[in-house]
Coordinates of C-alpha atoms in Angstrom, one line a residue:
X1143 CA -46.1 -16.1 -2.7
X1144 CA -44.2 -14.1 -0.1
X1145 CA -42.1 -12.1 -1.3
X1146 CA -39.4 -10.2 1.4
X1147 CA -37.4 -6.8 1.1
X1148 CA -34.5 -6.7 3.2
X1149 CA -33.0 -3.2 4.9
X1150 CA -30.5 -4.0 6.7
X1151 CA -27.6 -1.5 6.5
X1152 CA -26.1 1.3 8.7
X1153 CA -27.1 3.9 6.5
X1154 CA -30.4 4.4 4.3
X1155 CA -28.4 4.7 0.7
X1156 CA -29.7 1.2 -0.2
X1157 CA -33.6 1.9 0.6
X1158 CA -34.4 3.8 -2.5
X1159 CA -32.8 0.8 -5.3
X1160 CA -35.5 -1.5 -3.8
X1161 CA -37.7 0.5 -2.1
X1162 CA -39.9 1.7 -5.5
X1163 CA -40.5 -2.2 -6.2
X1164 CA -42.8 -2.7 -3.2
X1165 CA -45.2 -0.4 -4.4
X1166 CA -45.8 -2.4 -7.8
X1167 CA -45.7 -5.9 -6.4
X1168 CA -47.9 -5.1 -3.9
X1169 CA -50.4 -4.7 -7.2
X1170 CA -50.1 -8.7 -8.0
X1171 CA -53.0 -10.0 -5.6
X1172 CA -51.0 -13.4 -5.2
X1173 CA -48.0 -11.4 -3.8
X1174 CA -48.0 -10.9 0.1
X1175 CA -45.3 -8.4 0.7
X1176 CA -43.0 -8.7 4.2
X1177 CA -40.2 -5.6 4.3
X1178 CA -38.2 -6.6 7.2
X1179 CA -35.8 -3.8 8.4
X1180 CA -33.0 -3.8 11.4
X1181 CA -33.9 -0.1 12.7
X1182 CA -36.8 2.2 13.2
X1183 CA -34.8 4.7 10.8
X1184 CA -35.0 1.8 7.7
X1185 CA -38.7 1.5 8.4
X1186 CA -39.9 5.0 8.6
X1187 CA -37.5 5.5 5.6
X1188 CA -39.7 2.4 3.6
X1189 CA -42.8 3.8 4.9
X1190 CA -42.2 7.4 3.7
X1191 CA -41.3 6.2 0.2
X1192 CA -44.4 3.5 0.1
X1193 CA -46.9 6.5 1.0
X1194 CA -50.3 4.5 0.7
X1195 CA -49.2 1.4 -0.7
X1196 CA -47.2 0.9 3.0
X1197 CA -50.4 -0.3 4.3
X1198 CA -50.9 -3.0 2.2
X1199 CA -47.6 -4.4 3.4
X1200 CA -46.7 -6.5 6.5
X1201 CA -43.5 -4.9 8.4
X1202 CA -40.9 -6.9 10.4
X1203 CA -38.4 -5.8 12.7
X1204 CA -35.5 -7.9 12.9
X1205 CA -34.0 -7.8 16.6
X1206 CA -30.9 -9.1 17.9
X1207 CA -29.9 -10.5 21.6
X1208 CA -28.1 -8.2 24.1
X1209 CA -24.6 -9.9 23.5
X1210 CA -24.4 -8.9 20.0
X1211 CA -26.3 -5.7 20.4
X1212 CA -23.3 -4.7 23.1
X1213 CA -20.8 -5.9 20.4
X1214 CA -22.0 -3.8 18.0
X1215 CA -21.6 -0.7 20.0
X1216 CA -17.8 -1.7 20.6
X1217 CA -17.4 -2.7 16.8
X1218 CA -19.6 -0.4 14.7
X1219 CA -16.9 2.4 13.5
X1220 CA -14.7 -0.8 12.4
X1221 CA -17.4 -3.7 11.0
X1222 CA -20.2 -4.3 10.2
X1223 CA -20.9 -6.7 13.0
X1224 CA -24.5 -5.8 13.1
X1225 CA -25.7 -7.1 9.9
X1226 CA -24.3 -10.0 10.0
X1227 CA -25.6 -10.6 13.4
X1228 CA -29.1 -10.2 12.1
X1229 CA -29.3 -12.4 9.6
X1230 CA -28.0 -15.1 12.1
X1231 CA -30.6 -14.4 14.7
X1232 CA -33.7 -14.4 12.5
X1233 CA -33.3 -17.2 10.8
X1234 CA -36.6 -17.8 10.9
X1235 CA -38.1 -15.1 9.3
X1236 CA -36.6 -15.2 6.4
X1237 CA -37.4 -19.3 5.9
X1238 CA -40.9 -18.1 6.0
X1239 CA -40.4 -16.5 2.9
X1240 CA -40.3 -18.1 -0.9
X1241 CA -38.5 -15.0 -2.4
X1242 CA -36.0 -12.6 -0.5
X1243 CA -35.2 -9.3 -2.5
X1244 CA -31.9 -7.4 -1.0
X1245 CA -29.8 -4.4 -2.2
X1246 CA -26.8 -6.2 -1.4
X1247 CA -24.8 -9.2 -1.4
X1248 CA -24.2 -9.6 2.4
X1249 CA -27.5 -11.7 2.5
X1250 CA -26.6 -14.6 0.8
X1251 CA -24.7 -15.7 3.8
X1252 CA -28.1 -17.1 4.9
X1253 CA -27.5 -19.3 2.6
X1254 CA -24.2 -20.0 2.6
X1255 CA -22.7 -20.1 6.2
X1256 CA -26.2 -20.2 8.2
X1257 CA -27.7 -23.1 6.1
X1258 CA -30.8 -21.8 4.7
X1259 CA -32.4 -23.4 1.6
X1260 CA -35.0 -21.2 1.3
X1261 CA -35.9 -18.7 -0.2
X1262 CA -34.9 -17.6 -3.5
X1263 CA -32.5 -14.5 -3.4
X1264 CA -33.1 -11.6 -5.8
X1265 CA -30.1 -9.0 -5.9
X1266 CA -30.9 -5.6 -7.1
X1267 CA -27.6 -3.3 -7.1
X1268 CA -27.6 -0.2 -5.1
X1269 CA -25.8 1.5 -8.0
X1270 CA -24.3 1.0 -11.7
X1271 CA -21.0 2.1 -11.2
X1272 CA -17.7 1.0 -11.7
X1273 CA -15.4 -0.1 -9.3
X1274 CA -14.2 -3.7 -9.6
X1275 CA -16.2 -4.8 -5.8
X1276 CA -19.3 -4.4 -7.9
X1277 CA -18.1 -7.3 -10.0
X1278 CA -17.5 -10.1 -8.0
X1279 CA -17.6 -14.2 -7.5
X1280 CA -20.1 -14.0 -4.5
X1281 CA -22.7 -12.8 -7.5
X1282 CA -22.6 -15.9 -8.5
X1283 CA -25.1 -17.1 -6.3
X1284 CA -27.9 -15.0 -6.6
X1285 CA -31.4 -16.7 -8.3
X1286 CA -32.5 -13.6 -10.4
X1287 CA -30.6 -10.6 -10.5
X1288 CA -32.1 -7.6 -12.1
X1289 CA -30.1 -4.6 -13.8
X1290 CA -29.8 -1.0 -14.8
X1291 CA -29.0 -1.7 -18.2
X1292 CA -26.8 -3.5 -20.9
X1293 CA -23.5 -2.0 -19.6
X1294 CA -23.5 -3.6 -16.1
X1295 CA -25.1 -6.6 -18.0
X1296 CA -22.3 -6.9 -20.3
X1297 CA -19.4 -7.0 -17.8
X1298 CA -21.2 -9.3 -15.8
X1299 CA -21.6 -11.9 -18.4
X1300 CA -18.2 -12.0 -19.2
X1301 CA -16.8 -12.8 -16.2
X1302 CA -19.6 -15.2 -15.5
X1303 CA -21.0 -13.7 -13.1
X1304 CA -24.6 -14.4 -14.3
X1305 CA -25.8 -16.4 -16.7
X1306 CA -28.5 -15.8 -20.1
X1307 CA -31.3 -17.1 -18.0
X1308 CA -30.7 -15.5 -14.6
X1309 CA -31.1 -11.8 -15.1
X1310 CA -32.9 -9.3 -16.4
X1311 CA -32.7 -5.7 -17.4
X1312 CA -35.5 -3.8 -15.5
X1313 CA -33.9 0.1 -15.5
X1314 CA -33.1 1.5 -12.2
X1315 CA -35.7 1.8 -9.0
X1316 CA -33.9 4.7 -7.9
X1317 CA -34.8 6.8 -10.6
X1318 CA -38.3 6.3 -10.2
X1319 CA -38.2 8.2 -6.6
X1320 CA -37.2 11.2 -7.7
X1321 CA -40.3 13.7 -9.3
X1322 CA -40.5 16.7 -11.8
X1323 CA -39.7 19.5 -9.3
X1324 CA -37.1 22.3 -9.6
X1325 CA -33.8 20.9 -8.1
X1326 CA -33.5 22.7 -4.8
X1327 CA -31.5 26.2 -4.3
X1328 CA -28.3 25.2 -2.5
X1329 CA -26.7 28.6 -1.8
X1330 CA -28.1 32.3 -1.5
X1331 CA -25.9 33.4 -4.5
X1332 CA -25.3 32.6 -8.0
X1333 CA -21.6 31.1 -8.1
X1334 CA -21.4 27.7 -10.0
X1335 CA -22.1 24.7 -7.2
X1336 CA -19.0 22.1 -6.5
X1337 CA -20.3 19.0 -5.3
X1338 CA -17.5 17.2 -4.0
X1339 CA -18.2 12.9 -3.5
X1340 CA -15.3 11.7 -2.4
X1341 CA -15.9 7.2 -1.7
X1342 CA -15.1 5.6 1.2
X1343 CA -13.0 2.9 0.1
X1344 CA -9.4 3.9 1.5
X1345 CA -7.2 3.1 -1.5
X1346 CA -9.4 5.1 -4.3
X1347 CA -11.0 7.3 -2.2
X1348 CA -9.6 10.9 -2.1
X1349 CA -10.8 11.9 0.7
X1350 CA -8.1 10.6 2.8
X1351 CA -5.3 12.0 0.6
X1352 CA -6.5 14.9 -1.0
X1353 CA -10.3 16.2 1.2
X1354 CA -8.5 18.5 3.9
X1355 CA -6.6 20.2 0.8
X1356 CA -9.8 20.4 -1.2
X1357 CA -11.8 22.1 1.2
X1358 CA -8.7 24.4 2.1
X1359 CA -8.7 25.5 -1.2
X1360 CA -12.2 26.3 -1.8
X1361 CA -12.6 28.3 1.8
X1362 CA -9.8 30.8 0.0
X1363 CA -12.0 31.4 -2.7
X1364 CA -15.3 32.9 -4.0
X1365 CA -15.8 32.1 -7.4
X1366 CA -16.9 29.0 -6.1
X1367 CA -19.9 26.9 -4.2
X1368 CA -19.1 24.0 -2.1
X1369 CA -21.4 20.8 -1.1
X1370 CA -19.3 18.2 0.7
X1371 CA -21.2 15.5 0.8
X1372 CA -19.5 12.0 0.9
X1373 CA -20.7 8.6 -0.2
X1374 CA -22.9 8.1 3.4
X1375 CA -20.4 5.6 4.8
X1376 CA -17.6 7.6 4.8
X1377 CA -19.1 8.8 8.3
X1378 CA -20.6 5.9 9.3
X1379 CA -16.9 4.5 10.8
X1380 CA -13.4 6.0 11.8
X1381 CA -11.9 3.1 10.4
X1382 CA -12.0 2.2 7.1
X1383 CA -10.6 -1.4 5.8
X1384 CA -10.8 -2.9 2.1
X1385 CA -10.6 -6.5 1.9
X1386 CA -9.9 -6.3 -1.4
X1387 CA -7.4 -3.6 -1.3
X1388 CA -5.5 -4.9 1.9
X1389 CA -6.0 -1.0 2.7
X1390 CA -7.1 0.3 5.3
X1391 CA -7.3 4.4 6.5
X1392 CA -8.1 6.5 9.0
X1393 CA -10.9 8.8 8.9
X1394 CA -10.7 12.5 10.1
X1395 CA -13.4 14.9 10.4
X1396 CA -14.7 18.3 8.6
X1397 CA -12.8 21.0 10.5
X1398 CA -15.0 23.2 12.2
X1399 CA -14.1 26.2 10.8
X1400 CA -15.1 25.1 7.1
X1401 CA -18.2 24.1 8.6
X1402 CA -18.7 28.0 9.0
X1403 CA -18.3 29.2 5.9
X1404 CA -21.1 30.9 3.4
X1405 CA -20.0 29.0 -0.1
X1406 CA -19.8 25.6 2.1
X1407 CA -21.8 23.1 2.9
X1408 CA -20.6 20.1 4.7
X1409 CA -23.4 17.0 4.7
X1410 CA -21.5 13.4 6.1
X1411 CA -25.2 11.8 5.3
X1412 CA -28.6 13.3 5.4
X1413 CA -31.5 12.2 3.7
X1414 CA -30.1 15.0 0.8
X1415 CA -26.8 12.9 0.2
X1416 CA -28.7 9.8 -0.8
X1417 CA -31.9 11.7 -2.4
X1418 CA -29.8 12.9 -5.3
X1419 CA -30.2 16.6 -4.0
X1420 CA -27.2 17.3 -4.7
X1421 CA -26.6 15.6 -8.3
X1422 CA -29.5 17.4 -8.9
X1423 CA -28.8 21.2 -8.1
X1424 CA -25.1 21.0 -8.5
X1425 CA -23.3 22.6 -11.5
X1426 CA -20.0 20.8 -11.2
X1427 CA -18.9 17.2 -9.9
X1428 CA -15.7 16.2 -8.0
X1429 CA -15.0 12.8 -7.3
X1430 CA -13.0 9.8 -7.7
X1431 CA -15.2 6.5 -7.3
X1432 CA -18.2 7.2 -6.3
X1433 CA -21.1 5.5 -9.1
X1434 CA -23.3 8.8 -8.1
X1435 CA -21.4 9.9 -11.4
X1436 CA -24.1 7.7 -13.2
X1437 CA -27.0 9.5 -11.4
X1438 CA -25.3 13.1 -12.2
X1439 CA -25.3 12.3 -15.8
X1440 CA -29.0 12.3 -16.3
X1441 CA -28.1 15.7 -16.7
X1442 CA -24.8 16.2 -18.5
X1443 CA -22.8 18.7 -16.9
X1444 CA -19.0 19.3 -16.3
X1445 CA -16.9 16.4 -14.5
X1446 CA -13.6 16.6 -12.9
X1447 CA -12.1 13.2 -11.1
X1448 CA -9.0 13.0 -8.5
X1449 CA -6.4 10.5 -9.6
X1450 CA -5.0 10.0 -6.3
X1451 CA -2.7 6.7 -7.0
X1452 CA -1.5 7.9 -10.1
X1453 CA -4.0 4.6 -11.3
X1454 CA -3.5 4.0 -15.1
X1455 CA -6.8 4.0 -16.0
X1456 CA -7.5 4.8 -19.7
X1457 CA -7.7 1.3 -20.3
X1458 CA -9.5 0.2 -17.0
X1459 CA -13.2 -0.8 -16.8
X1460 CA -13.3 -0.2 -12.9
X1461 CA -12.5 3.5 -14.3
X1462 CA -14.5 3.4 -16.9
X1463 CA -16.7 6.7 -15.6
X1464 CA -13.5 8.6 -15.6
X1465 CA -13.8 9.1 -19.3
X1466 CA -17.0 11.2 -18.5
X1467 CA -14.5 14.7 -17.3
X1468 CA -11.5 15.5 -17.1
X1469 CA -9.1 13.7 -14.4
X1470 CA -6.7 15.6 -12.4
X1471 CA -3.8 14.1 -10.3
X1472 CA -4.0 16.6 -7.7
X1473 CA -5.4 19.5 -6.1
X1474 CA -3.1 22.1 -7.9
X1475 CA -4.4 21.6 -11.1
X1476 CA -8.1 22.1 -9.8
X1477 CA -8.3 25.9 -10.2
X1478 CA -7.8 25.2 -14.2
X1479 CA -9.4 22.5 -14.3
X1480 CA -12.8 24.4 -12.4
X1481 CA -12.3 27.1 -15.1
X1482 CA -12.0 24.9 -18.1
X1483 CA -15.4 23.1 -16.7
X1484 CA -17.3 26.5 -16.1
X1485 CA -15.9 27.1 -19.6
X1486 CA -16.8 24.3 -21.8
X1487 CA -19.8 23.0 -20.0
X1488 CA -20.4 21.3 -23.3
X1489 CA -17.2 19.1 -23.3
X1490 CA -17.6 15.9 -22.2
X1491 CA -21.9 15.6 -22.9
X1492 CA -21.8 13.4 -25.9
X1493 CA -20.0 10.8 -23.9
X1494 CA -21.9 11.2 -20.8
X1495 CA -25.2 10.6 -22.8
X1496 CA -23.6 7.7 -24.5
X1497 CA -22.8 5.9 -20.9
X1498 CA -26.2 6.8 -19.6
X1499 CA -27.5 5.1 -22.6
X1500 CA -26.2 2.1 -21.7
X1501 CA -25.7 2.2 -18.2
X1502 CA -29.6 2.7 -17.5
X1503 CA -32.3 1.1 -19.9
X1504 CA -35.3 3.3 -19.8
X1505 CA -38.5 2.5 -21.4
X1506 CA -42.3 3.9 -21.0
X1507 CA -43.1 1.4 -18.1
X1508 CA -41.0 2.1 -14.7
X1509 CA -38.3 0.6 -13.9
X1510 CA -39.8 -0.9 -10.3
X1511 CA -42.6 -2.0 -12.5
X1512 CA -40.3 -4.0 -14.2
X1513 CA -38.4 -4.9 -11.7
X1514 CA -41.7 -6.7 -9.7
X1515 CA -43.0 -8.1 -12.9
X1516 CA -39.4 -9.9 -13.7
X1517 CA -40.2 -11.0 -9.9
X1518 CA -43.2 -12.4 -10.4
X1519 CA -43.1 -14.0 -13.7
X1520 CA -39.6 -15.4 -12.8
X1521 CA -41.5 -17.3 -9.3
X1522 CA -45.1 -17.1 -9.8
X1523 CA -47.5 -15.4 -7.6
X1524 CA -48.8 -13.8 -10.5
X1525 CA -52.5 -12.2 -11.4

């Protein structure tokens, strides 16, 4: 059985939800394993996370023809031209496969507008949050999906998006990157760390409304640390349009002189902002939409979220993460808000080990080992 993992994104924050699985499928001897990636920087990304168990795995690069390439360069900051583009021009290495394993749901236009049959698709989420694209009819059309846990699960049931028989809860891949070591030292002093993770999406993202006052207020400061670090495709384009939102914004950059201050850090998408580095060493979290909330509370700490469309969202379960800190409707109320946190570090833990109880399932086997056995046994190529 050939079983394909798919990279094909702009930046490398999808890699490590799949990435872990290829290193336990590659253990079922009826299993060939193909990772076909659409840039040197996916594969060496793969590579580094496979370690030994890259070499029992056959790599594809997925080209596309100089007319589209040349497109891309004109469109790249606007759409994501390229990805489509390669799925359309290798159509045939992907009908060479009996099971296609993606991060995303881009890929099932191979089946749907370029006509292909075959193979099966398996859709792994890059993330558990909340935010209503996660939850959409496009689902619908996956063969297996496989989830974090019984929250996702729950929501997805009932709005049909899967059914009893096609999904399974397997724990999340990412998780199973990340080792025992001491989170890493992010400043040279002792202040409380900020992490500030604004989204990209341009109607709950606060970045567009409410960054430049964010980081103006913490440069006139110094009881404060500051890691700006973005979800990765807020840099990735200047322009920034949501379908689904019928919003679209403009994206400016860090201004230079915050860039050289001591207590902040700027990062618009290094390895660190997808590693969990930061929701690792950081004391504090800002944010609005990001689902890297549900990686930070592995380790309850202090939450704060910016409301900045005055959303009503007690009631909402596209905001349902907001109940895990405090939400604040504006950059005023963050000095008291910061010292409330620092404060009562305590505050909001029981709920944030309740959510991460059912947003992740965790068990004594690994998630990816999971997730490839649920692979397997779902489409054979087993022992």
């Amino acid at each position: 059985m050939k079983v394909g993992f798919l990279f094909n994104h702009d930046a490398l924050h999808q890699i490590r939800h799949t990435a872990p699985v290829i290193a336990e499928i590659v253990r079922y001897p009826k299993v060939e394993a193909v990772v076909l990636t659409s840039s040197l920087t996916q594969e060496r990304e793969v590579r580094a996370l496979l370690g030994v168990a890259a070499e029992q795995v056959r790599f594809v690069s997925l080209n596309i023809g100089k007319t589209a390439a040349a497109l891309d360069r004109a469109l790249r900051f606007i759409a994501p031209f390229r990805r489509i583009a390669t799925l359309r021009e290798n159509l045939a290495e992907f009908a060479a496969l009996d099971v296609l394993v993606v991060p995303e749901t881009t890929s099932l236009l191979l089946r749907d507008r370029f006509g292909l049959d075959h193979p099966k698709f398996v859709w792994i989420p890059h993330g558990a949050g909340d935010r209503s694209v996660g939850f959409r009819e496009v689902m619908r059309g996956f063969d297996l999906v496989l989830l974090s846990g019984a929250k996702v699960r729950d929501r997805m049931l009932a709005n049909s998006l899967i059914t009893p028989e096609n999904h399974v809860i397997v724990g999340y891949p990412k998780f199973d990157t990340i080792d025992d070591a001491p989170p890493t030292r992010l400043f040279d002093n002792d202040r409380p760390v900020v992490l500030y993770n604004p989204h990209f999406d341009p109607l709950l993202s606060s970045w567009y409304t409410m960054g430049a006052d964010v980081l103006r207020w913490f440069a006139g400061q110094s009881d404060f640390n500051l890691v700006v670090a973005p979800h990765v495709m807020l840099a990735q384009r200047r322009v920034h349009a949501s379908v689904e939102h019928r919003v679209v914004r403009w994206r400016r950059d860090v201004a230079a002189r915050y860039r050289r201050l001591p207590n902040i850090h700027v990062d618009m998408g290094s390895d660190a902002s997808v590693d969990m580095t930061y929701t690792r060493a950081a004391d504090i979290y800002l944010g609005d939409a990001s689902s890297q909330i549900y990686e930070w509370i592995a380790r309850p700490r202090p939450a704060l979220f910016l409301n900045t469309t005055g959303a009503a969202w007690e009631h909402s379960a596209d905001f349902a993460h907001w109940h895990l800190g405090e939400v604040i409707d504006g950059v005023e109320a963050l000095p008291v808000a910061l010292a409330r946190a620092a404060r009562e570090p305590e505050r909001f833990r029981a709920a944030q080990e309740a959510a991460f109880a059912t947003t992740f399932s965790v068990t004594d086997q690994s998630a990816s080992a999971r997730a490839a056995k649920a692979i397997v046994e779902r489409f054979g190529g087993g022992a």
